[in-house]
PDB file of C-alpha atoms in Angstrom:
ATOM      1  CA  UNK A   1      29.550 -10.185 -58.785  1.00 92.00           C
ATOM      2  CA  UNK A   2      27.207  -7.561 -60.209  1.00 96.00           C
ATOM      3  CA  UNK A   3      28.549  -4.419 -61.839  1.00 98.00           C
ATOM      4  CA  UNK A   4      27.809  -1.072 -60.214  1.00 98.00           C
ATOM      5  CA  UNK A   5      25.500  -0.300 -63.142  1.00 98.00           C
ATOM      6  CA  UNK A   6      23.552  -3.528 -62.596  1.00 98.00           C
ATOM      7  CA  UNK A   7      23.234  -2.760 -58.887  1.00 98.00           C
ATOM      8  CA  UNK A   8      22.048   0.778 -59.680  1.00 98.00           C
ATOM      9  CA  UNK A   9      19.476  -0.499 -62.198  1.00 98.00           C
ATOM     10  CA  UNK A  10      18.067  -2.889 -59.602  1.00 98.00           C
ATOM     11  CA  UNK A  11      18.014  -0.169 -56.945  1.00 98.00           C
ATOM     12  CA  UNK A  12      16.109   2.267 -59.187  1.00 98.00           C
ATOM     13  CA  UNK A  13      13.602  -0.428 -60.167  1.00 98.00           C
ATOM     14  CA  UNK A  14      13.030  -1.333 -56.516  1.00 98.00           C
ATOM     15  CA  UNK A  15      12.118   2.315 -55.943  1.00 97.00           C
ATOM     16  CA  UNK A  16       9.565   2.206 -58.768  1.00 97.00           C
ATOM     17  CA  UNK A  17      11.639   3.775 -61.542  1.00 97.00           C
ATOM     18  CA  UNK A  18      11.437   1.751 -64.774  1.00 98.00           C
ATOM     19  CA  UNK A  19      14.927   1.313 -66.237  1.00 98.00           C
ATOM     20  CA  UNK A  20      16.494   0.407 -69.575  1.00 98.00           C
ATOM     21  CA  UNK A  21      20.120  -0.067 -70.695  1.00 98.00           C
ATOM     22  CA  UNK A  22      22.141   2.609 -72.460  1.00 98.00           C
ATOM     23  CA  UNK A  23      25.379   2.177 -74.367  1.00 98.00           C
ATOM     24  CA  UNK A  24      28.394   2.495 -72.048  1.00 98.00           C
ATOM     25  CA  UNK A  25      29.363   6.127 -71.434  1.00 96.00           C
ATOM     26  CA  UNK A  26      26.390   7.249 -73.515  1.00 96.00           C
ATOM     27  CA  UNK A  27      22.747   8.293 -73.425  1.00 95.00           C
ATOM     28  CA  UNK A  28      21.903   6.050 -76.413  1.00 98.00           C
ATOM     29  CA  UNK A  29      19.483   3.178 -75.670  1.00 98.00           C
ATOM     30  CA  UNK A  30      20.744  -0.268 -76.654  1.00 97.00           C
ATOM     31  CA  UNK A  31      17.354  -1.958 -76.696  1.00 97.00           C
ATOM     32  CA  UNK A  32      15.378  -1.709 -79.923  1.00 95.00           C
ATOM     33  CA  UNK A  33      12.428   0.206 -78.510  1.00 97.00           C
ATOM     34  CA  UNK A  34      14.501   2.480 -76.276  1.00 96.00           C
ATOM     35  CA  UNK A  35      12.719   3.963 -73.277  1.00 96.00           C
ATOM     36  CA  UNK A  36       9.521   2.132 -74.261  1.00 97.00           C
ATOM     37  CA  UNK A  37      11.217  -1.103 -73.144  1.00 98.00           C
ATOM     38  CA  UNK A  38      11.841   0.274 -69.645  1.00 98.00           C
ATOM     39  CA  UNK A  39      11.097  -2.297 -66.983  1.00 98.00           C
ATOM     40  CA  UNK A  40      10.715  -2.890 -63.273  1.00 98.00           C
ATOM     41  CA  UNK A  41      11.027  -6.651 -63.790  1.00 98.00           C
ATOM     42  CA  UNK A  42      14.126  -7.992 -62.025  1.00 98.00           C
ATOM     43  CA  UNK A  43      14.568 -10.890 -64.473  1.00 98.00           C
ATOM     44  CA  UNK A  44      14.571  -8.495 -67.430  1.00 98.00           C
ATOM     45  CA  UNK A  45      16.995  -6.155 -65.678  1.00 98.00           C
ATOM     46  CA  UNK A  46      19.284  -9.054 -64.771  1.00 98.00           C
ATOM     47  CA  UNK A  47      19.241 -10.287 -68.373  1.00 98.00           C
ATOM     48  CA  UNK A  48      20.084  -6.850 -69.788  1.00 98.00           C
ATOM     49  CA  UNK A  49      22.949  -6.127 -67.400  1.00 98.00           C
ATOM     50  CA  UNK A  50      24.317  -9.666 -67.561  1.00 97.00           C
ATOM     51  CA  UNK A  51      24.734  -9.110 -71.307  1.00 97.00           C
ATOM     52  CA  UNK A  52      26.161  -5.605 -70.882  1.00 97.00           C
ATOM     53  CA  UNK A  53      27.521  -5.091 -67.375  1.00 98.00           C
ATOM     54  CA  UNK A  54      28.913  -1.621 -68.158  1.00 98.00           C
ATOM     55  CA  UNK A  55      25.709  -0.355 -69.764  1.00 98.00           C
ATOM     56  CA  UNK A  56      24.601   2.984 -68.392  1.00 98.00           C
ATOM     57  CA  UNK A  57      21.204   3.108 -66.702  1.00 98.00           C
ATOM     58  CA  UNK A  58      18.342   4.992 -68.323  1.00 98.00           C
ATOM     59  CA  UNK A  59      15.179   5.805 -66.384  1.00 98.00           C
ATOM     60  CA  UNK A  60      11.870   6.267 -68.168  1.00 97.00           C
ATOM     61  CA  UNK A  61      10.375   9.583 -67.116  1.00 96.00           C
ATOM     62  CA  UNK A  62       6.833  10.891 -67.149  1.00 95.00           C
ATOM     63  CA  UNK A  63       3.878   8.695 -66.281  1.00 94.00           C
ATOM     64  CA  UNK A  64       5.962   5.498 -66.501  1.00 94.00           C
ATOM     65  CA  UNK A  65       8.020   6.302 -63.404  1.00 96.00           C
ATOM     66  CA  UNK A  66       6.167   9.328 -62.063  1.00 95.00           C
ATOM     67  CA  UNK A  67       9.098  11.707 -62.421  1.00 94.00           C
ATOM     68  CA  UNK A  68       9.805  14.745 -64.557  1.00 90.00           C
ATOM     69  CA  UNK A  69      13.277  15.870 -65.567  1.00 89.00           C
ATOM     70  CA  UNK A  70      14.372  19.362 -66.504  1.00 84.00           C
ATOM     71  CA  UNK A  71      17.532  19.452 -68.602  1.00 84.00           C
ATOM     72  CA  UNK A  72      19.077  22.872 -68.172  1.00 85.00           C
ATOM     73  CA  UNK A  73      21.913  23.920 -70.439  1.00 88.00           C
ATOM     74  CA  UNK A  74      23.583  27.061 -69.032  1.00 87.00           C
ATOM     75  CA  UNK A  75      25.244  27.740 -72.389  1.00 88.00           C
ATOM     76  CA  UNK A  76      21.824  28.208 -73.963  1.00 86.00           C
ATOM     77  CA  UNK A  77      19.989  30.215 -71.318  1.00 85.00           C
ATOM     78  CA  UNK A  78      19.141  27.300 -69.046  1.00 85.00           C
ATOM     79  CA  UNK A  79      19.832  29.136 -65.823  1.00 88.00           C
ATOM     80  CA  UNK A  80      17.551  32.010 -66.812  1.00 90.00           C
ATOM     81  CA  UNK A  81      14.832  29.559 -67.800  1.00 89.00           C
ATOM     82  CA  UNK A  82      15.214  27.793 -64.459  1.00 88.00           C
ATOM     83  CA  UNK A  83      14.858  31.035 -62.520  1.00 90.00           C
ATOM     84  CA  UNK A  84      11.827  31.973 -64.634  1.00 91.00           C
ATOM     85  CA  UNK A  85      10.141  28.622 -63.931  1.00 89.00           C
ATOM     86  CA  UNK A  86      10.871  28.900 -60.208  1.00 91.00           C
ATOM     87  CA  UNK A  87       9.472  32.423 -60.016  1.00 95.00           C
ATOM     88  CA  UNK A  88       6.316  31.339 -61.845  1.00 94.00           C
ATOM     89  CA  UNK A  89       5.670  27.975 -60.215  1.00 91.00           C
ATOM     90  CA  UNK A  90       7.741  27.812 -57.060  1.00 86.00           C
TER      91      UNK A  90
END
């Protein structure tokens, strides 16, 4: 039986998002080249999550997967920055 993390990694890859394993309960990559190792290849994904079934799932952003992520930290003015971006760019 596949772990929920393994299933999620496969699901993201099937949708075109290149994934890579992170340490359990962490944002730290556990592959040597980090996000640069991100893959859509099911055999690679199966190998990674077979070795570490509770590894979190990282998704490579930018051109690799065609997505952009904004990390807003309300404690450091993130909400104001978000409102500013929305007013400028919609």
